[in-house]
Coordinates of C-alpha atoms in Angstrom, one line a residue:
Chain A
M92 CA 128.0 50.4 58.7
K93 CA 131.3 52.2 58.1
K94 CA 130.8 52.0 54.4
I95 CA 127.4 53.6 54.7
L96 CA 128.8 56.3 56.9
L97 CA 131.5 56.9 54.3
V98 CA 128.9 57.3 51.6
L99 CA 126.9 59.7 53.8
A100 CA 130.0 61.7 54.5
S101 CA 130.7 61.9 50.8
F102 CA 127.1 63.2 50.2
Q103 CA 127.7 65.8 52.8
L104 CA 130.9 66.9 51.2
L105 CA 129.2 67.1 47.8
S106 CA 126.3 69.1 49.2
S107 CA 128.7 71.8 50.4
C108 CA 129.4 72.6 46.7
A109 CA 126.2 74.5 46.2
P110 CA 123.5 75.9 48.5
F111 CA 120.1 74.3 48.8
V112 CA 117.7 76.6 46.9
D113 CA 114.1 75.5 47.4
S114 CA 112.6 77.1 44.3
P115 CA 113.1 80.0 41.9
F116 CA 109.5 80.9 42.6
S117 CA 109.7 81.4 46.4
D118 CA 110.6 84.4 48.4
Q119 CA 113.7 82.7 49.8
L120 CA 116.9 84.8 49.5
L121 CA 120.4 83.4 49.8
R122 CA 121.8 86.8 50.6
P123 CA 121.4 87.6 54.3
E124 CA 121.0 91.4 54.0
R125 CA 117.7 92.9 55.2
G126 CA 116.4 96.5 55.4
L127 CA 119.0 97.8 53.0
N128 CA 117.2 101.0 52.1
A129 CA 116.8 102.0 55.8
H130 CA 120.4 101.2 56.3
A131 CA 121.4 103.3 53.4
T132 CA 119.3 106.3 54.4
S133 CA 120.8 106.1 57.9
R134 CA 124.2 106.6 56.3
I135 CA 123.3 109.7 54.3
P136 CA 125.0 112.8 55.7
N137 CA 123.6 116.3 55.5
V138 CA 123.4 116.5 51.7
S139 CA 123.7 120.2 51.6
A140 CA 126.8 120.4 53.8
D141 CA 129.0 121.6 51.0
G142 CA 126.2 123.6 49.3
V143 CA 125.8 121.1 46.5
L144 CA 123.4 118.1 46.4
R145 CA 125.0 115.3 44.3
I146 CA 123.0 112.3 43.4
A147 CA 124.1 109.4 41.2
V148 CA 121.1 107.8 39.4
F149 CA 121.0 104.6 37.5
S150 CA 118.2 102.4 36.3
D151 CA 117.0 99.4 34.3
S152 CA 120.1 97.2 34.7
H153 CA 118.0 94.0 34.4
Q154 CA 120.6 91.2 34.0
N155 CA 123.3 93.3 32.3
Y156 CA 125.8 92.8 35.2
K157 CA 128.8 93.6 33.1
E158 CA 127.4 97.1 32.4
L159 CA 126.3 97.4 36.0
D160 CA 129.8 96.7 37.1
K161 CA 131.1 99.5 34.9
A162 CA 128.5 101.9 36.3
T163 CA 129.2 101.0 39.9
Y164 CA 133.0 101.2 39.3
T165 CA 132.7 104.8 37.9
I166 CA 130.2 105.8 40.6
N167 CA 132.8 104.7 43.2
Q168 CA 135.4 106.7 41.4
T169 CA 133.3 109.9 41.7
K170 CA 133.8 111.9 44.9
D171 CA 131.3 113.7 47.0
I172 CA 128.2 111.8 45.9
D173 CA 125.6 112.2 48.7
F174 CA 123.7 109.1 47.7
V175 CA 123.0 106.8 44.8
A176 CA 119.4 106.2 43.6
N177 CA 118.5 103.1 41.6
L178 CA 115.2 103.5 39.8
G179 CA 114.4 99.8 39.6
D180 CA 114.2 97.0 37.0
F181 CA 117.3 95.3 38.3
T182 CA 115.8 91.9 37.4
N183 CA 114.1 90.5 34.4
S184 CA 111.5 88.3 36.0
G185 CA 111.6 89.1 39.7
Y186 CA 113.1 85.7 40.7
N187 CA 114.8 85.3 44.0
L188 CA 118.1 84.3 42.2
E189 CA 118.1 87.6 40.3
Y190 CA 117.6 89.6 43.6
D191 CA 120.6 87.7 45.1
Q192 CA 122.7 88.4 42.1
F193 CA 121.8 92.1 42.1
I194 CA 122.5 92.5 45.8
D195 CA 125.9 90.9 45.2
A196 CA 126.6 93.2 42.3
V197 CA 125.9 96.5 44.1
E198 CA 127.1 95.6 47.6
H199 CA 130.5 97.2 46.9
I200 CA 129.1 100.6 46.0
K201 CA 130.7 102.9 48.6
H202 CA 128.0 105.5 48.7
P203 CA 124.6 105.0 50.4
T204 CA 122.5 103.3 47.7
I205 CA 118.7 103.4 47.7
M206 CA 116.5 101.2 45.6
A207 CA 113.1 101.9 44.0
L208 CA 110.9 99.0 42.9
G209 CA 110.7 98.4 39.1
N210 CA 107.9 96.7 37.3
H211 CA 110.1 93.7 36.4
D212 CA 111.2 93.4 40.0
A213 CA 107.5 93.3 41.2
I214 CA 106.2 90.3 39.3
G215 CA 106.1 86.8 40.8
A216 CA 107.3 87.0 44.4
G217 CA 109.2 90.2 43.6
L218 CA 107.2 92.5 45.9
Q219 CA 107.9 90.2 48.8
L220 CA 111.5 89.9 47.9
F221 CA 111.9 93.6 47.7
R222 CA 110.3 94.1 51.1
K223 CA 112.5 91.4 52.5
A224 CA 115.8 92.8 51.2
F225 CA 115.2 96.5 50.9
G226 CA 112.2 97.3 53.0
P227 CA 109.0 99.3 52.2
T228 CA 108.4 100.4 48.6
N229 CA 106.9 103.8 49.6
F230 CA 109.0 105.8 51.9
H231 CA 110.6 109.2 52.4
F232 CA 113.4 110.8 54.3
E233 CA 114.8 114.3 54.8
S234 CA 118.3 115.7 54.6
G235 CA 119.9 119.0 53.9
G236 CA 116.6 120.9 53.5
Y237 CA 115.0 118.4 51.0
R238 CA 112.4 115.7 51.3
F239 CA 113.3 112.7 49.1
I240 CA 110.4 110.4 48.3
F241 CA 110.7 106.9 46.8
F242 CA 107.4 105.8 45.3
N243 CA 106.1 102.5 44.0
S244 CA 104.6 103.5 40.7
N245 CA 104.0 99.9 39.5
N246 CA 100.2 100.0 39.6
L247 CA 99.6 97.0 37.4
E248 CA 102.0 94.7 39.1
T249 CA 101.3 95.7 42.7
P250 CA 97.8 97.3 42.8
D251 CA 97.5 96.9 46.6
D252 CA 100.8 98.7 47.2
F253 CA 100.3 101.4 44.6
S254 CA 99.0 104.5 46.4
P255 CA 99.0 107.9 44.6
E256 CA 97.1 109.2 47.7
W257 CA 100.1 108.3 49.9
L258 CA 102.4 110.2 47.4
K259 CA 100.2 113.3 47.4
D260 CA 100.1 113.3 51.2
A261 CA 103.9 112.9 51.4
V262 CA 104.2 115.9 49.1
T263 CA 101.6 118.1 50.7
S264 CA 102.8 117.3 54.3
S265 CA 106.4 118.4 53.4
S266 CA 107.6 121.9 54.4
L267 CA 110.7 121.3 52.3
P268 CA 111.3 121.1 48.5
V269 CA 110.6 117.6 47.3
L270 CA 112.5 115.2 45.0
I271 CA 110.6 112.1 43.9
F272 CA 112.2 108.8 42.7
S273 CA 109.9 106.5 40.8
H274 CA 110.4 103.7 38.3
V275 CA 107.5 104.6 35.9
Q276 CA 107.0 108.1 34.6
L277 CA 104.1 109.6 36.5
R278 CA 102.6 110.8 33.2
D279 CA 102.6 107.3 31.7
Q280 CA 99.5 107.1 29.6
D281 CA 99.6 103.3 29.4
R282 CA 99.2 103.0 33.1
F283 CA 97.6 106.0 34.8
F284 CA 94.0 107.0 34.1
G285 CA 91.1 108.7 35.8
K286 CA 91.5 109.3 39.5
D287 CA 95.1 108.1 39.6
A288 CA 96.1 110.4 36.8
I289 CA 94.4 113.3 38.5
L290 CA 96.3 112.6 41.8
L291 CA 99.6 112.2 40.0
N292 CA 99.0 115.5 38.1
D293 CA 98.4 117.2 41.4
V294 CA 101.8 115.9 42.5
I295 CA 103.6 116.9 39.4
S296 CA 102.1 120.4 39.4
N297 CA 102.7 121.0 43.2
N298 CA 105.2 123.8 43.5
K299 CA 107.1 121.9 46.3
V300 CA 108.0 119.2 43.8
K301 CA 111.2 120.2 42.1
V302 CA 112.4 117.0 40.3
I303 CA 110.8 113.7 39.5
F304 CA 113.2 111.0 38.5
N305 CA 112.1 107.9 36.6
G306 CA 113.4 105.0 34.6
H307 CA 111.4 102.3 32.8
N308 CA 111.6 103.6 29.2
H309 CA 115.3 102.9 28.8
V310 CA 116.1 106.2 27.1
Y311 CA 117.4 109.4 28.5
N312 CA 115.0 112.3 28.5
L313 CA 114.9 115.6 30.3
I314 CA 111.8 117.9 30.1
M315 CA 110.0 120.5 32.2
D316 CA 106.4 119.7 33.1
S317 CA 104.2 122.2 35.1
G318 CA 107.4 123.8 36.5
T319 CA 108.8 120.4 37.6
V320 CA 112.0 118.8 36.1
M321 CA 111.1 115.4 34.7
M322 CA 114.4 113.5 34.6
Q323 CA 114.2 110.2 32.9
C324 CA 117.2 108.0 33.2
G325 CA 118.1 105.5 30.4
R326 CA 119.1 101.9 31.0
V327 CA 122.5 101.1 32.2
E328 CA 123.4 99.2 29.1
A329 CA 124.5 101.8 26.6
P330 CA 126.7 101.8 23.4
G331 CA 129.5 103.7 25.0
D332 CA 130.2 103.6 28.7
A333 CA 127.5 102.4 31.1
H334 CA 124.7 104.9 31.3
W335 CA 124.1 106.6 34.6
L336 CA 123.5 110.2 35.7
L337 CA 125.3 112.6 38.0
V338 CA 122.8 115.2 39.2
E339 CA 124.0 118.3 41.0
I340 CA 121.7 120.8 42.5
T341 CA 123.1 124.1 43.7
G342 CA 120.7 126.6 44.9
N343 CA 118.2 127.0 42.0
N344 CA 120.4 125.3 39.5
F345 CA 119.8 121.7 38.3
C346 CA 122.6 120.2 36.3
V347 CA 122.7 116.6 35.0
K348 CA 125.6 114.9 33.4
R349 CA 125.2 111.8 31.3
M350 CA 128.0 109.5 32.2
D351 CA 127.8 107.3 29.1
T352 CA 128.4 110.2 26.7
K353 CA 129.9 112.7 29.2
E354 CA 127.6 115.3 27.8
S355 CA 125.9 117.6 30.3
A356 CA 122.8 119.6 30.3
C357 CA 121.5 122.0 32.9
E358 CA 118.0 123.1 33.7
T359 CA 117.2 125.8 36.2
L360 CA 115.2 124.8 39.2
K361 CA 112.9 127.4 40.8
L362 CA 113.1 126.6 44.4
Chain B
M1391 CA 110.9 80.1 23.2
R1392 CA 107.7 79.2 25.1
N1393 CA 106.7 76.8 22.3
L1394 CA 110.1 75.2 22.4
K1395 CA 109.8 74.6 26.1
A1396 CA 106.4 73.1 25.7
L1397 CA 107.6 70.8 22.9
I1398 CA 110.5 69.5 25.0
F1399 CA 108.1 69.0 28.0
F1400 CA 105.7 66.9 26.0
A1401 CA 108.4 65.1 24.0
V1402 CA 110.0 63.8 27.2
L1403 CA 106.6 62.9 28.7
T1404 CA 105.4 61.1 25.6
T1405 CA 108.7 59.2 25.3
S1406 CA 108.3 58.0 28.9
L1407 CA 104.7 56.8 28.4
Q1408 CA 105.5 54.8 25.3
A1409 CA 108.4 52.9 26.9
P1410 CA 108.1 49.3 28.1
A1411 CA 107.6 48.7 31.8
A1412 CA 110.7 48.6 33.9
D1413 CA 111.7 50.0 37.3
W1414 CA 109.8 52.5 39.4
R1415 CA 111.1 54.6 42.3
A1416 CA 109.3 56.7 44.8
L1417 CA 111.1 60.0 45.4
F1418 CA 111.3 62.5 48.2
E1419 CA 113.5 65.5 47.4
R1420 CA 114.7 68.5 49.2
A1421 CA 115.5 71.7 47.3
G1422 CA 117.4 71.7 44.0
F1423 CA 114.9 74.2 42.5
L1424 CA 112.2 71.5 42.8
G1425 CA 110.5 73.0 45.9
K1426 CA 111.2 73.2 49.5
Y1427 CA 110.2 69.5 49.5
A1428 CA 109.0 67.5 46.6
I1429 CA 107.5 64.1 46.3
G1430 CA 107.0 62.0 43.2
A1431 CA 108.0 59.0 41.2
S1432 CA 110.6 58.0 38.7
Y1433 CA 110.1 55.6 35.8
E1434 CA 113.2 53.8 34.4
W1435 CA 112.5 52.1 31.2
A1436 CA 116.1 51.2 30.8
P1437 CA 119.0 51.3 33.3
E1438 CA 120.3 54.4 31.5
H1439 CA 117.1 56.3 31.1
A1440 CA 114.6 57.6 33.6
V1441 CA 112.0 60.3 33.7
S1442 CA 110.7 61.7 37.0
Y1443 CA 107.7 63.7 38.0
L1444 CA 107.7 65.5 41.4
L1445 CA 105.2 67.9 43.0
G1446 CA 107.0 70.4 45.1
N1447 CA 106.0 73.2 47.4
Y1448 CA 107.4 76.7 47.8
Q1449 CA 106.5 79.5 50.1
I1450 CA 105.8 83.2 49.7
E1451 CA 105.2 85.0 53.0
D1452 CA 104.8 81.6 54.6
E1453 CA 101.9 80.7 52.3
D1454 CA 102.4 77.4 50.4
F1455 CA 102.3 77.2 46.7
Y1456 CA 103.0 74.3 44.4
Q1457 CA 105.1 73.5 41.4
S1458 CA 105.3 70.6 39.0
N1459 CA 108.7 69.3 38.1
L1460 CA 109.7 67.0 35.3
I1461 CA 113.2 65.5 34.9
Y1462 CA 114.8 63.4 32.3
R1463 CA 117.9 61.7 33.6
Y1464 CA 120.6 59.7 31.8
S1465 CA 122.9 57.4 33.7
R1466 CA 125.8 56.2 31.6
W1467 CA 127.4 54.2 34.3
N1468 CA 125.6 51.6 36.6
T1469 CA 128.1 49.9 38.8
D1470 CA 128.3 47.7 41.9
F1471 CA 129.5 49.4 45.0
F1472 CA 130.2 47.0 47.9
G1473 CA 127.0 45.2 47.0
H1474 CA 124.9 48.3 46.4
H1475 CA 123.9 49.9 43.1
W1476 CA 125.7 53.1 42.3
R1477 CA 125.2 55.5 39.4
P1478 CA 128.3 57.6 39.9
L1479 CA 127.5 60.3 37.4
Q1480 CA 124.2 61.2 36.0
F1481 CA 123.2 63.9 33.6
G1482 CA 119.7 65.3 33.0
F1483 CA 117.4 68.1 32.1
F1484 CA 114.7 69.5 34.3
L1485 CA 111.6 71.6 33.9
V1486 CA 109.9 73.5 36.7
Y1487 CA 106.4 74.9 36.4
A1488 CA 104.8 77.2 38.9
M1489 CA 101.2 76.3 39.4
N1490 CA 100.3 79.6 41.0
N1491 CA 98.8 81.4 38.1
Q1492 CA 98.1 84.5 40.1
K1493 CA 101.8 85.3 40.3
Y1494 CA 103.5 83.4 37.5
F1495 CA 102.3 83.1 33.9
L1496 CA 102.9 81.4 30.6
K1497 CA 101.4 84.3 28.7
S1498 CA 101.7 87.9 29.7
P1499 CA 98.3 88.7 31.4
D1500 CA 95.8 91.0 29.6
K1501 CA 96.1 93.7 32.3
Y1502 CA 99.4 94.9 30.9
P1503 CA 99.6 97.5 28.2
Y1504 CA 100.3 95.1 25.2
A1505 CA 100.7 91.5 24.4
D1506 CA 104.0 89.9 25.4
Y1507 CA 104.7 92.8 27.8
Y1508 CA 106.5 90.2 29.9
D1509 CA 108.2 87.0 29.0
E1510 CA 106.6 84.0 30.5
T1511 CA 107.7 83.3 34.1
A1512 CA 106.0 80.1 35.1
L1513 CA 108.0 77.6 33.2
R1514 CA 111.8 77.4 33.5
Y1515 CA 114.4 74.7 32.8
G1516 CA 117.9 73.7 33.4
V1517 CA 120.5 71.0 33.5
E1518 CA 121.5 68.7 36.4
F1519 CA 124.4 66.5 37.3
G1520 CA 124.2 64.0 40.1
T1521 CA 124.9 60.7 41.6
T1522 CA 122.6 58.0 43.1
L1523 CA 123.4 55.2 45.4
T1524 CA 120.8 52.5 46.0
F1525 CA 121.3 50.4 49.1
M1526 CA 120.6 46.7 48.7
P1527 CA 118.7 44.8 49.9
S1528 CA 116.8 47.6 51.6
R1529 CA 116.2 49.3 48.1
L1530 CA 116.5 52.7 49.7
G1531 CA 118.4 55.1 47.6
L1532 CA 120.1 58.4 48.2
G1533 CA 120.7 60.9 45.4
Y1534 CA 122.6 64.1 45.3
Y1535 CA 122.1 66.5 42.4
I1536 CA 123.5 69.9 41.3
R1537 CA 121.2 71.8 39.1
V1538 CA 121.9 74.9 37.0
F1539 CA 119.0 77.3 36.3
D1540 CA 118.6 78.5 32.7
N1541 CA 118.1 82.1 33.7
G1542 CA 121.6 82.1 35.2
V1543 CA 123.2 80.5 32.2
I1544 CA 121.7 83.2 30.0
A1545 CA 123.0 85.9 32.4
N1546 CA 126.4 84.2 32.4
F1547 CA 126.5 84.1 28.6
N1548 CA 125.7 87.8 28.5
N1549 CA 128.1 88.9 31.2
S1550 CA 131.7 87.7 31.0
K1551 CA 133.5 86.8 34.3
R1552 CA 130.2 86.3 36.1
D1553 CA 129.9 83.1 38.1
L1554 CA 126.9 81.0 38.5
Q1555 CA 126.8 80.9 42.3
Y1556 CA 123.2 82.1 42.6
Y1557 CA 121.9 79.9 39.9
I1558 CA 123.1 76.6 41.2
S1559 CA 121.3 74.5 43.7
S1560 CA 121.9 71.3 45.5
G1561 CA 119.2 68.8 45.7
L1562 CA 119.1 65.8 48.0
S1563 CA 116.8 62.9 47.2
L1564 CA 115.6 60.0 49.2
Q1565 CA 114.3 57.1 47.1
Y1566 CA 112.7 53.7 47.2
L1567 CA 113.2 51.3 44.4
F1568 CA 110.1 49.1 43.9

């Protein structure tokens, strides 16, 4: 009996080497954090306290953790950021292991960090994993005279959770200028047709909407559309330094600085 | 890559079917990427070589789904341990296949803008290391395995100084040797 107990104890010792992960396909997370987006928004101070709204934006890190580490390091070195917005695609296949790895990679960001759902994060059990770790995919909050809307634009991956009607209501019900954060560009012609495209056009052309941020296409792009700044963030992995954006809004002035090339461009916002 | 995985899958399966009869084991396994629980059988056509098939379950929002698991295991050493059979270090490859085609796929579904919009997500693979002790004369066995998931190895390869902690799983196996 002693020998058997010895063997069992050895198994117990060995089993402490690695966690018991049931399946890569399940919605089981090893990381214990829950409701991360709500926690982050609760930490956001009055974003206009110093007269400047500063947002760090990054997107499409997928499994490029080395570049992500560079981006989070430089974000941490940057002072007076009001919050950090991640525009999604922080996994390749939406596996629970990738969610765990990403949460581990961004947990040391000092500033409040809010996540949008990317299309790659939404396949498999991704939607359930996102809700478990970060919370709802469509939500908004207000601070410093702005309404910030995070919108799930992944209509093909999460058709039941995709609601342009909700987005339009969130915009029209606001008495404040609106900034929208979405993974997919709201003019994406591969995804949005008919009624959806009409609703999203109503959102883009609504004069309360000042800036719409998106990722997904992996390249930096800044345009004006119906009086709205359409700010597309490239992927984190870039030839130079890691790609992320530092956006500063002062009064009517919108200024964005690319942190991979250190080039900056400014567009005027008509608030 | 998808074709390569399928080729490996069928090569292992075909090899096992052509082998002469030898030992069988019934398996009940916990975790190790094979499912919350998995049951199946192992066929050992030589003391060193075994192939196992297990059906595992996993949950999404408390709903049960199933996955197929295929393992080839090589046991270089087979030794006596106080009258019991011990395989102190085993090495193997495993394949896991999600049988829920609504969420996981081998080919990117047509609803996406173009072919191969996504890489396949239903079939993954990895390597395992383990040890198995079979108690005699009861023929009950206990196995412990550490499995490494391919997705993590790729990520580790692409990212220096990144450890594998989220891509490794323990699996505990209860066995009966027929």
